[in-house]
Structure formats: structure tokens, C-alpha cells
Coordinates of C-alpha atoms and ligand atoms in Angstrom, one line a residue:
M22 CA -24.6 10.5 1.8
F23 CA -24.0 8.8 5.1
D24 CA -23.8 10.6 8.3
K25 CA -21.4 8.5 10.1
I26 CA -18.7 5.6 8.8
L27 CA -16.5 3.7 10.8
V28 CA -12.9 3.3 10.0
A29 CA -11.6 -0.4 10.5
N30 CA -8.3 0.2 10.4
R31 CA -5.3 2.3 12.1
G32 CA -2.4 3.9 11.6
E33 CA -1.8 6.9 8.6
I34 CA -4.3 4.8 6.5
A35 CA -7.6 5.5 9.3
L36 CA -6.0 8.9 9.6
R37 CA -6.5 9.3 5.7
V38 CA -9.9 7.8 5.8
I39 CA -11.1 10.0 8.7
R40 CA -9.9 13.3 6.6
A41 CA -11.8 12.1 3.7
A42 CA -14.8 11.9 5.8
H43 CA -14.6 15.1 7.2
E44 CA -13.8 17.1 4.4
L45 CA -17.4 15.3 3.3
G46 CA -19.2 16.4 6.1
I47 CA -19.2 12.7 7.7
K48 CA -18.6 12.2 11.0
A49 CA -15.5 9.1 11.6
V50 CA -16.1 6.5 14.0
A51 CA -12.5 5.1 15.0
V52 CA -11.7 1.7 16.7
Y53 CA -8.5 0.8 18.7
S54 CA -6.5 -1.8 20.3
E55 CA -5.1 -1.3 23.8
P56 CA -1.6 0.2 22.5
D57 CA -3.3 2.3 20.0
R58 CA -5.3 4.3 23.2
L59 CA -3.2 7.6 22.1
A60 CA -3.0 7.2 18.3
P61 CA -3.4 9.6 16.1
H62 CA -6.4 8.2 14.4
V63 CA -8.2 7.6 17.8
L64 CA -7.6 11.8 18.2
A65 CA -8.4 12.7 15.1
A66 CA -12.1 10.4 15.2
D67 CA -15.4 12.2 16.2
E68 CA -15.6 8.8 18.3
A69 CA -13.3 6.3 19.0
Y70 CA -13.9 2.7 20.7
L71 CA -11.6 -0.3 22.6
I72 CA -12.0 -3.5 20.6
G73 CA -9.5 -5.5 22.5
P74 CA -6.1 -6.0 22.9
A75 CA -2.5 -5.4 20.5
P76 CA -2.8 -8.8 18.6
S77 CA -4.9 -8.3 15.3
A78 CA -6.7 -11.3 15.8
Q79 CA -8.3 -10.0 18.7
S80 CA -8.6 -6.6 17.7
Y81 CA -8.4 -4.9 14.2
L82 CA -9.6 -8.6 13.0
R83 CA -12.5 -9.0 15.0
G84 CA -15.3 -8.6 12.3
D85 CA -17.9 -9.4 14.8
V86 CA -16.8 -6.6 17.4
L87 CA -16.4 -3.8 14.4
I88 CA -20.1 -4.4 13.2
E89 CA -21.4 -4.6 16.5
V90 CA -19.3 -0.9 17.2
A91 CA -20.5 0.4 13.8
K92 CA -24.3 -0.6 14.8
K93 CA -23.8 1.1 18.3
S94 CA -22.2 4.0 17.1
G95 CA -24.8 4.7 14.2
A96 CA -22.1 4.3 11.7
Q97 CA -23.7 3.3 8.3
A98 CA -21.0 2.3 6.4
I99 CA -17.6 0.7 7.1
H100 CA -14.4 1.6 5.3
P101 CA -11.6 -1.0 6.1
G102 CA -8.8 1.0 4.6
Y103 CA -5.8 -1.9 3.0
G104 CA -4.9 -4.9 4.9
F105 CA -6.8 -6.4 8.0
L106 CA -10.4 -7.4 6.6
S107 CA -10.4 -5.2 3.4
E108 CA -10.0 -8.4 1.2
R109 CA -12.1 -11.2 3.1
A110 CA -15.5 -11.7 1.4
P111 CA -17.3 -13.2 4.7
F112 CA -16.5 -9.8 6.1
I113 CA -18.0 -8.1 3.3
H114 CA -21.1 -10.2 4.0
A115 CA -21.4 -10.2 7.6
V116 CA -21.1 -6.4 6.9
R117 CA -23.9 -6.3 4.1
D118 CA -26.3 -8.6 6.4
A119 CA -26.0 -6.3 9.2
G120 CA -27.8 -3.7 7.2
L121 CA -24.3 -1.6 6.6
V122 CA -23.0 -0.5 3.6
F123 CA -19.2 -1.9 3.1
I124 CA -16.8 0.9 1.5
G125 CA -15.6 -1.2 -1.5
P126 CA -16.0 -4.1 -4.0
S127 CA -18.8 -6.6 -3.8
P128 CA -17.6 -10.0 -2.0
D129 CA -17.9 -11.9 -5.2
A130 CA -15.3 -9.5 -6.9
V131 CA -13.0 -9.8 -4.0
T132 CA -13.4 -13.8 -4.4
A133 CA -12.5 -13.8 -8.0
M134 CA -9.4 -11.8 -8.2
G135 CA -8.6 -13.9 -5.1
D136 CA -8.2 -17.2 -6.5
K137 CA -5.0 -16.4 -8.9
T138 CA -5.9 -19.2 -11.4
A139 CA -9.4 -18.2 -11.6
A140 CA -9.2 -14.9 -12.2
R141 CA -6.1 -15.6 -14.9
Q142 CA -8.9 -17.7 -16.6
R143 CA -11.3 -14.5 -16.6
M144 CA -8.8 -12.5 -17.6
I145 CA -7.9 -14.6 -20.6
D146 CA -11.7 -14.7 -21.5
A147 CA -11.8 -11.2 -21.1
G148 CA -8.9 -10.5 -23.7
V149 CA -6.6 -9.5 -21.1
P150 CA -2.8 -10.1 -21.6
V151 CA -1.5 -12.5 -19.0
V152 CA 2.0 -14.2 -18.5
P153 CA 2.0 -17.3 -20.8
G154 CA 1.3 -20.4 -18.7
T155 CA -1.6 -22.4 -17.0
A156 CA -4.8 -21.3 -16.1
Q157 CA -5.3 -24.2 -13.7
A158 CA -3.4 -25.7 -11.0
L159 CA -1.1 -28.4 -11.8
V160 CA -1.8 -32.2 -11.0
D161 CA 1.3 -33.3 -10.1
A162 CA 5.3 -32.7 -10.8
A163 CA 4.9 -34.7 -14.1
E164 CA 2.3 -31.9 -15.6
A165 CA 4.6 -29.3 -14.4
R166 CA 7.3 -30.9 -16.4
R167 CA 5.3 -31.2 -19.3
V168 CA 4.0 -27.4 -19.8
A169 CA 7.5 -26.0 -18.2
G170 CA 8.8 -27.9 -21.5
E171 CA 6.1 -26.6 -23.6
I172 CA 6.4 -22.6 -22.4
G173 CA 10.2 -23.1 -21.9
Y174 CA 12.5 -22.3 -19.2
P175 CA 12.9 -20.4 -16.9
V176 CA 9.5 -20.9 -15.3
L177 CA 8.0 -19.9 -12.3
L178 CA 5.9 -22.1 -10.2
K179 CA 3.0 -19.9 -8.1
A180 CA 0.3 -20.6 -5.4
A181 CA -3.2 -20.6 -6.3
A182 CA -4.3 -19.0 -3.3
G183 CA -1.5 -16.7 -3.3
G184 CA 0.0 -13.5 -4.0
G185 CA 2.8 -11.4 -2.4
G186 CA 5.1 -14.0 -3.5
K187 CA 4.6 -16.6 -1.0
G188 CA 4.6 -20.3 -2.4
M189 CA 7.0 -19.0 -5.5
R190 CA 9.7 -20.6 -7.0
V191 CA 11.9 -20.1 -10.1
V192 CA 12.6 -23.0 -12.3
R193 CA 15.9 -22.8 -14.4
G194 CA 15.7 -26.6 -15.8
E195 CA 13.8 -29.6 -16.0
D196 CA 16.4 -31.2 -13.4
E197 CA 14.9 -28.7 -10.6
I198 CA 11.3 -28.7 -11.5
E199 CA 10.0 -31.8 -9.3
K200 CA 11.7 -30.8 -5.9
A201 CA 10.3 -27.0 -6.8
F202 CA 6.8 -28.5 -7.4
D203 CA 6.9 -29.9 -3.8
A204 CA 8.9 -27.0 -2.0
A205 CA 6.2 -24.6 -3.5
G206 CA 3.1 -26.8 -2.8
N207 CA 4.6 -27.2 0.8
E208 CA 4.9 -23.4 1.0
A209 CA 1.7 -22.9 -0.4
Q210 CA -0.3 -25.5 1.8
A211 CA 1.8 -23.3 5.1
A212 CA 0.6 -19.9 4.1
F213 CA -2.9 -20.5 2.6
G214 CA -4.0 -24.2 3.8
D215 CA -3.9 -24.7 -0.4
R216 CA -1.1 -26.4 -2.0
S217 CA -2.3 -25.8 -5.6
V218 CA 0.2 -24.4 -8.0
Y219 CA 0.4 -23.4 -11.4
V220 CA 3.1 -22.1 -13.7
E221 CA 4.2 -19.2 -16.0
K222 CA 7.2 -18.0 -17.7
Y223 CA 9.4 -16.5 -15.5
L224 CA 10.1 -12.9 -16.8
E225 CA 14.1 -12.0 -15.7
G226 CA 13.7 -8.3 -14.9
P227 CA 10.4 -6.7 -15.5
R228 CA 9.1 -3.5 -14.0
H229 CA 6.0 -3.7 -11.9
I230 CA 3.8 -1.1 -13.1
E231 CA 0.0 -1.0 -12.0
I232 CA -3.0 1.2 -12.9
Q233 CA -5.7 2.8 -10.7
L234 CA -9.1 2.3 -11.6
L235 CA -12.4 3.8 -10.5
A236 CA -15.6 2.3 -10.7
D237 CA -19.2 3.4 -9.9
R238 CA -22.5 1.2 -10.1
H239 CA -23.9 3.0 -13.1
G240 CA -21.7 1.9 -15.8
T241 CA -18.6 3.9 -15.8
T242 CA -15.2 2.1 -15.1
L243 CA -12.2 4.6 -15.6
H244 CA -8.4 4.1 -15.2
L245 CA -6.2 7.3 -13.6
G246 CA -2.7 6.0 -15.0
E247 CA 0.2 4.2 -13.8
R248 CA 2.1 3.9 -10.5
E249 CA 5.7 2.8 -11.3
C250 CA 6.6 0.4 -7.9
S251 CA 9.3 -1.3 -8.9
I252 CA 11.7 -0.7 -6.1
Q253 CA 10.9 -3.0 -3.4
R254 CA 12.6 -5.6 -1.2
R255 CA 11.1 -8.9 -0.6
H256 CA 8.0 -8.0 -1.9
Q257 CA 7.4 -4.8 0.5
K258 CA 7.8 -1.8 -2.0
L259 CA 9.6 0.9 -0.9
I260 CA 9.4 3.7 -3.4
E261 CA 6.5 4.7 -5.6
E262 CA 5.9 7.0 -8.3
A263 CA 3.6 8.5 -11.1
P264 CA 3.8 8.7 -13.8
S265 CA 6.3 6.1 -14.8
A266 CA 9.4 7.2 -16.2
V267 CA 8.8 5.1 -19.2
L268 CA 5.6 4.6 -20.4
T269 CA 4.3 6.3 -23.8
P270 CA 1.0 8.0 -24.0
E271 CA 0.0 5.2 -26.4
E272 CA 1.2 2.6 -23.7
R273 CA -0.9 4.1 -20.6
A274 CA -3.9 4.4 -23.0
A275 CA -3.7 0.5 -23.7
M276 CA -2.9 -0.8 -20.3
G277 CA -5.5 1.3 -19.1
E278 CA -7.9 0.0 -21.3
M279 CA -6.7 -3.7 -20.8
A280 CA -7.2 -2.7 -16.6
V281 CA -11.0 -1.3 -17.3
A282 CA -11.7 -4.3 -19.3
A283 CA -10.0 -6.7 -16.1
A284 CA -12.5 -4.6 -13.8
K285 CA -15.3 -5.0 -16.0
A286 CA -15.2 -9.0 -16.2
V287 CA -15.6 -8.9 -12.5
S288 CA -17.9 -6.1 -12.3
Y289 CA -16.0 -4.1 -10.0
E290 CA -17.0 -1.3 -7.8
G291 CA -14.9 1.2 -6.1
A292 CA -11.6 2.0 -6.3
G293 CA -9.0 -1.3 -7.4
T294 CA -5.8 -1.5 -8.8
V295 CA -4.3 -4.0 -11.7
E296 CA -0.8 -5.1 -10.9
C297 CA 1.0 -5.5 -14.3
L298 CA 4.8 -7.0 -15.1
Y299 CA 6.2 -4.5 -18.0
Q300 CA 9.1 -5.8 -19.8
D301 CA 10.1 -4.7 -23.4
G302 CA 7.6 -2.9 -24.4
A303 CA 5.3 -5.6 -23.3
F304 CA 2.6 -5.7 -20.4
Y305 CA 1.0 -9.0 -18.8
F306 CA -1.9 -9.0 -16.2
L307 CA -0.5 -10.0 -12.5
E308 CA -3.4 -9.5 -10.4
M309 CA -5.8 -7.1 -9.3
N310 CA -6.1 -5.5 -6.0
T311 CA -9.4 -4.9 -4.6
R312 CA -8.7 -2.5 -2.1
I313 CA -7.3 1.6 -1.5
Q314 CA -3.4 0.5 -1.6
V315 CA -0.8 2.1 0.4
E316 CA 0.7 4.3 -2.5
H317 CA -2.4 5.9 -3.8
P318 CA -1.1 9.3 -3.3
V319 CA 0.9 9.4 -6.1
T320 CA -2.3 9.0 -8.2
E321 CA -4.0 11.7 -6.2
L322 CA -1.3 14.3 -6.9
V323 CA -0.7 13.7 -10.7
T324 CA -4.8 13.4 -11.3
G325 CA -5.9 15.7 -8.7
V326 CA -8.6 13.2 -7.9
D327 CA -9.3 12.3 -4.1
L328 CA -9.3 8.4 -4.2
V329 CA -10.7 7.9 -1.1
Q330 CA -13.3 10.6 -1.2
W331 CA -14.6 8.6 -4.5
Q332 CA -14.5 5.5 -2.5
I333 CA -16.7 6.7 -0.1
R334 CA -19.2 8.6 -2.6
I335 CA -19.2 5.6 -4.7
A336 CA -20.3 3.5 -2.3
A337 CA -22.9 6.2 -1.1
G338 CA -24.1 5.4 -4.7
E339 CA -22.8 8.4 -6.5
A340 CA -22.3 8.4 -10.4
L341 CA -18.5 9.4 -11.3
P342 CA -19.2 13.2 -13.0
F343 CA -16.0 12.5 -15.2
T344 CA -15.1 10.6 -18.4
Q345 CA -11.9 8.7 -19.2
D346 CA -10.9 12.0 -21.6
D347 CA -11.4 14.8 -18.5
M348 CA -8.7 12.3 -17.3
R349 CA -5.1 14.5 -17.1
I350 CA -1.8 13.5 -15.4
E351 CA -0.1 16.3 -14.8
G352 CA 3.5 16.8 -13.1
H353 CA 5.3 14.1 -11.3
A354 CA 4.8 12.1 -7.9
I355 CA 6.6 10.4 -5.8
E356 CA 6.4 8.5 -2.3
C357 CA 9.1 7.2 0.3
R358 CA 7.8 4.7 2.9
I359 CA 9.1 5.7 6.1
T360 CA 9.1 2.6 8.0
S361 CA 10.4 1.8 11.8
E362 CA 13.3 -0.8 9.8
D363 CA 16.7 -0.2 10.2
P364 CA 18.3 -0.1 6.3
A365 CA 22.0 -0.5 7.4
N366 CA 21.3 -3.7 9.2
S367 CA 18.7 -5.7 6.9
F368 CA 16.0 -3.7 7.4
L369 CA 15.3 -5.0 10.7
P370 CA 12.3 -3.6 12.6
S371 CA 13.0 -0.9 15.2
T372 CA 11.0 -0.7 18.1
G373 CA 10.7 2.4 20.7
R374 CA 9.0 5.4 21.5
I375 CA 9.1 8.6 19.1
Q376 CA 11.0 11.1 21.5
N377 CA 10.8 14.0 18.8
L378 CA 9.5 14.1 15.4
V379 CA 10.1 17.0 12.9
V380 CA 7.8 16.7 10.3
P381 CA 9.0 18.2 6.2
S382 CA 6.5 20.7 5.2
G383 CA 7.0 23.6 1.9
P384 CA 6.2 23.5 -1.4
G385 CA 5.0 20.0 -2.9
V386 CA 5.1 18.3 0.5
R387 CA 2.4 15.9 1.8
W388 CA 3.2 13.8 5.2
D389 CA 0.4 10.8 5.5
G390 CA 1.3 9.9 9.2
G391 CA 0.6 7.6 11.9
I392 CA 2.8 8.8 14.6
V393 CA 2.9 11.5 16.9
P394 CA 5.7 12.2 19.9
G395 CA 5.2 9.8 22.6
F396 CA 3.9 7.3 20.6
E397 CA 5.5 3.6 21.0
V398 CA 6.4 1.8 17.9
G399 CA 6.3 -2.1 18.9
L400 CA 6.3 -5.4 16.7
S401 CA 2.3 -5.9 16.8
Y402 CA 1.7 -4.0 13.7
D403 CA 3.3 -3.0 10.5
P404 CA 6.1 -1.4 10.6
M405 CA 5.2 1.5 8.2
L406 CA 5.2 4.6 10.4
A407 CA 4.2 7.3 7.5
K408 CA 4.2 8.2 3.8
L409 CA 6.5 11.0 2.7
I410 CA 5.0 12.1 -0.8
V411 CA 6.1 15.1 -3.3
Y412 CA 5.1 16.7 -6.2
A413 CA 6.7 18.6 -8.5
P414 CA 6.3 19.9 -12.4
T415 CA 9.2 16.9 -13.7
R416 CA 10.8 13.9 -12.3
I417 CA 13.9 15.2 -11.9
A418 CA 12.3 18.2 -9.7
A419 CA 10.6 15.5 -7.9
I420 CA 13.6 13.8 -6.8
D421 CA 15.4 16.5 -5.6
R422 CA 12.1 18.1 -3.7
M423 CA 12.3 14.5 -1.8
K424 CA 15.7 14.7 -1.2
R425 CA 14.9 18.3 0.8
A426 CA 12.0 17.0 2.4
L427 CA 13.9 13.8 3.4
L428 CA 16.7 16.1 5.0
E429 CA 14.0 18.1 6.6
L430 CA 12.6 14.7 8.5
R431 CA 13.4 14.0 11.6
V432 CA 12.4 10.8 14.0
E433 CA 13.9 10.3 16.9
G434 CA 13.3 7.1 18.7
V435 CA 14.0 4.7 16.5
D436 CA 15.6 3.8 13.2
T437 CA 14.0 4.6 9.9
A438 CA 14.6 3.7 6.1
V439 CA 15.0 7.5 5.8
P440 CA 19.1 7.1 4.9
F441 CA 18.4 4.2 2.1
H442 CA 15.8 6.7 0.8
L443 CA 18.2 9.3 0.5
R444 CA 20.7 7.3 -1.0
V445 CA 18.2 6.0 -3.6
M446 CA 17.7 9.9 -4.4
D447 CA 21.2 10.5 -5.6
E448 CA 21.8 6.9 -7.1
P449 CA 22.2 7.5 -11.1
D450 CA 20.2 4.6 -12.5
F451 CA 17.1 5.9 -10.2
R452 CA 17.7 9.5 -11.5
A453 CA 17.5 8.2 -14.9
G454 CA 14.6 6.1 -14.5
T455 CA 16.2 2.9 -15.1
I456 CA 14.8 0.6 -12.6
D457 CA 13.0 -2.9 -12.6
I458 CA 11.8 -5.5 -9.2
K459 CA 15.5 -6.5 -9.2
Y460 CA 17.0 -3.0 -8.4
L461 CA 18.1 -4.0 -4.9
D462 CA 19.6 -7.0 -5.8
T463 CA 21.6 -5.3 -8.4
H464 CA 22.0 -1.7 -6.3
A465 CA 23.4 -3.8 -3.1
D466 CA 25.7 -0.5 -1.8
L467 CA 22.3 1.2 -1.1
L468 CA 22.0 -1.0 1.7
S469 CA 25.9 -0.1 2.8
T470 CA 26.3 1.0 6.4
E471 CA 29.4 3.3 5.5
P472 CA 28.7 6.5 6.8
D473 CA 27.9 9.4 4.0
E474 CA 29.4 12.8 4.4
E475 CA 26.3 14.2 2.8
L476 CA 24.1 12.4 5.7
L477 CA 26.3 13.3 8.2
R478 CA 25.9 17.1 7.1
A479 CA 22.2 16.7 7.0
A480 CA 22.5 15.0 10.2
A481 CA 24.0 17.7 11.9
V482 CA 21.3 20.4 10.1
A483 CA 18.7 18.6 11.4
A484 CA 20.0 17.9 14.8
A485 CA 20.6 22.0 14.8
L486 CA 17.2 22.9 14.4
L487 CA 15.7 20.3 16.4
E488 CA 17.8 22.1 19.1
E489 CA 16.3 25.2 18.5
E490 CA 12.7 23.5 18.4
R491 CA 13.3 22.6 21.8
R492 CA 14.8 25.7 22.8
N493 CA 11.4 27.6 21.4
Q494 CA 9.2 24.4 22.8
R495 CA 10.5 24.9 26.4
A496 CA 7.8 27.4 27.6
V497 CA 4.8 25.4 26.7
P498 CA 3.4 21.7 28.0
R499 CA 5.0 18.7 26.2
V500 CA 3.5 17.5 23.2
A501 CA 2.4 13.8 24.0
A502 CA 1.1 14.9 27.6
S503 CA -1.5 17.5 26.5
V504 CA -2.5 14.9 24.1
G505 CA -3.0 12.4 26.5
A506 CA -5.4 15.4 28.2
G507 CA -7.2 15.7 25.2
V508 CA -8.3 12.4 25.2
S509 CA -9.5 12.2 27.8
A510 CA -11.6 15.3 27.4
W511 CA -13.0 14.0 24.8
R512 CA -14.2 10.9 26.0
G513 CA -15.8 12.4 28.7
R514 CA -18.0 14.3 25.7
A515 CA -18.6 11.6 23.6
G516 CA -19.1 9.1 25.9
G517 CA -17.4 6.5 23.5
W518 CA -18.4 3.3 24.2
R519 CA -15.7 0.5 25.7
G520 CA -16.7 -2.9 25.1
R521 CA -14.5 -5.7 26.1
Ligands
MV4_604 C1 6.6 -12.9 -11.7 C2 7.8 -12.9 -11.8 C3 8.2 -12.8 -12.8 N1 7.6 -13.6 -13.9 N2 6.0 -13.7 -12.7 C4 6.0 -11.1 -7.1 C5 4.4 -11.2 -6.2 C6 3.4 -12.0 -6.8 N3 2.4 -10.8 -6.9 C7 4.0 -12.1 -8.2 N4 5.3 -11.8 -8.2 C8 6.1 -12.3 -9.7 N5 5.7 -12.6 -10.5 C9 6.2 -13.9 -13.6 N6 6.0 -14.7 -14.7 C10 8.0 -11.5 -10.5 C11 7.4 -11.4 -9.6 C12 8.3 -10.7 -8.4 C13 7.5 -9.5 -8.2 C14 6.7 -8.8 -9.1 C15 6.2 -7.5 -8.6 C16 7.0 -6.8 -7.6 C17 7.9 -7.3 -7.4 C18 8.8 -8.6 -7.4 C19 9.7 -8.9 -7.0 C20 10.0 -10.4 -7.0 C21 9.3 -11.3 -7.9

């Protein structure tokens, strides 16, 4: 096992990885940009190193600097978290060339799944169901027209280098195909530097269901059930849950087997996720995410398996000690992403200093957060501040628990998505489990700015609690001030290198 690992990320996921390392008796090295000097991941780590200014390109994306810090600090491995360098094959090569371990899959597996048409072809070869369409880039609009005619409208043009919805165009009839082909190609060129597009049959209202996998290097690949991630806005997931309200045990087993086959087709190692579209009892491979995902905690809660610990243990060469038959899904977990976005204002990013923070707790509540009072929320990074995750015996109990936890939560200083989440927890279709990827289009009233009576009452209660808290805190120093003092004392102790 490693003695020390470097965490090449920030925010809640960096803290999550540091916690896993500490539970395994491993020291954690943090890196941070200038505005993240007092961020929680810096405070939680055993050492921390300044790597550059706010822009990611000059800090968290500087692979060369991260590798240099890893070597200097004596770390043996690098955990990339999600985003940033987590799915960049050249970085994985560089980590390995430096004699370090990348906590994640091989660069070949990342490359194979990153090219969407190549991945589709490999999945077809492995017997994995994909949405009907081409597995090769289209040569021109004429070919697009011919193939679309064969599979039948509506079709969806997708960028071969894509993922995440960029370069996609729905085409409802032959008269639109030429324009859409050019538009999708241009968008793909601008986003990925590659104008190749391919075509699929367009599914009108599927669910987004994904399968969590763990694979060791000794030949064991297991699935840990599914996550339902249909509630999203512009490809940004907002609420995730496990298990899905609709899958039968047979469907779960079939999707799991399919996901295992997909992973085996690229000799996958570590934690990974197969994203599927699910409609009318049929499911299709969409893409594979070769990283730990934001929503991994809901799977951890219903399986009891610590996915981040297993990422580290697998990278250190350990074998998974359980089999597929050992896997049990128990209870229900829901995650709400607490973003600094104003739901009443088209989810406009909100900035400011966190003035006060009351974190929910009590039975079945987990908070994976990346903020502390005094922290400045800017525009340099992702607006996700924290994840609120709940666990309960049943789906409805979990929804009611989430409502209770959301009402306990108080974030002062920036607007957050909390009012939106509270509305969803009360919405009848959500409570019935009747959701698909169009949920927010068909429930636009959830984004309404009308003050809601229950919310106003909750806000009054929360304000009273906060006032009580303030009265109790008057005798002790301000949290932000003591946090700052802790950092400088610790810097002296650890003698952290501060390059650049
Ligand atoms: C689709 C689809 C419908 N039919 N493919 C969106 C991002 C990319 N990863 C794939 N996406 C979709 N592919 C076919 N053939 C609908 C989407 C889609 C979507 C998928 C998952 C989660 C949210 C979504 C929101 C809009 C569209």
C-alpha cells in the first residue's frame, strides 16, 4: 500500500479522497491555486503546495507541476478526482513515465472510451446494446441523409469526439438534415477541434441510468447497481438516486452484466461508470466515464462499499475480496447538488463570501462539502459547493429525509439551488418516480420565482436557529479567523514547498 498520495483536485472531491486516504493510513498531499489558500482540502491534507493562480490552465491542469510536486513530496501515486486531468491519457502516460501510479484506468482504456464512435464499435463487437445508428463518422450530409432515412426520423447527430451534449443536433425530418449536419460539425470543431459527427436514432424521453463498476487487475470486474440521474439541466445533473425507482432485479442484473462486458472490452481497471439510456424496458450503452463520478456516494450508501478507498486499493494492486453474489443493494439514497446558482434566475452563477454555514446532520445524512465560512466563491471553478446525500430504508422515507435535511441547511453569502431541491422533493411526479431526462422541461414551474409558503416558514425557522447559533458563538473567535491561524501554524510544521 502507498504511504503518501497526491490529490490533484480541489473542492469536495479532494476532501473526499483525502478522507479515504486517511482511513487507509495514507498521508495526503494537497495542491491549491492562489484563491484556494484556505480551502477545506488544503486544511485537511498533511501537506499542501501552491501550484499557481486561479485559472485552471495555470494550476489544476498543470500536469507537469503536479508530477513535480508529487515527486518532491515523496507521494507514490496521484488521485485525479473528477474533471481536470482525470480523463486525459497524455497525463496518465506522464504520471507513469515519472515512476508514479495513476489512481485510475490505463491511458488506453481512457482513449478507447473517449472516442465515441470507436467506443460504439467496440461495444457492438462485445455484444453490448447501443442505440441504432452508425459506428463511424459520416463522410458528408448526403451520407447523413441516407443513414437517417434507413433508421427513421427523428435522429440525433452527435460529435465523435464529444460527450456531454456538445455538437448534438436533433433532426426531425429530411429537410433539416443538411443544415443540422453543418451546425453539429461546426460546433464539434469549435469544442473538440474535430468536426466528425455520427448519427443515432433519437430517443424522445428516456431515463439516464448509469451502472457503477469496480475492476481489479486480477480479473475481477463487478457492478454495484445503478444510479438514476435523469434530473438534470443542460447536461448538468442536479439530483441523483440509487436504486432507480423502476428497474426490476432482472433488468438490474442484465444492465450490470452489460456494463461488465463493456469494461472488460477495454481491460478496464479501477472505478468506472457505464451511462445508459433506458426507455420502455430497453437499455442502450451511451458512454463510459473512466473516473470517479460526482454522484458516487449514493452507490456507497446502498452497497456499503467505499468506492474511493477501493480506487486506491486497486491501484496499489489489491484484489477485490467480494464477488458479484456478495453485492446487495439495500435501502435508498438521494443526492442533491448544492450549487451556487440561483434557480429563480435561470441558474445564474452566484458569487460571494460564505458568511455562515449550518450543515445538516442527524440520522441518515451525509454532507460532502468543499466550503467553510469565510470561503470566497468566485467564477474560476465549478459552481458545485457541496453534495447533500441522504439514506433511508425506502425511497419515500429518503425523500422526506432530504426535505428535512434541506430545511436544516443554511448557506449565507451566495444564492444556492436549495429552494429548487425543496420544490422537487414535494413534486408529485418525482415522488412517484415518474422522471426522465425531460423532467425539467415538463416541470418548468419548479423554477418559478413565486415564494412558497413552506419555504418562507422554513427560512424563518432557519433564521431563528442561526440567530441562536450566533448568540452561542459570541464567546469564541470567528471560524474563518481560527482556520487561517491553523494554516500558518501548520505550514511552519510541515514545511510545505511553495513553488511558483
Ligand atoms: C441521446 C439522447 C437521445 N437519443 N442519444 C446527451 C449527452 C450525451 N452524453 C448523450 N446525450 C443524449 N443522447 C439518443 N440516441 C438524449 C441525450 C440527452 C441526455 C442524455 C443523458 C442525460 C441527459 C440528457 C439530456 C439531453 C439529451
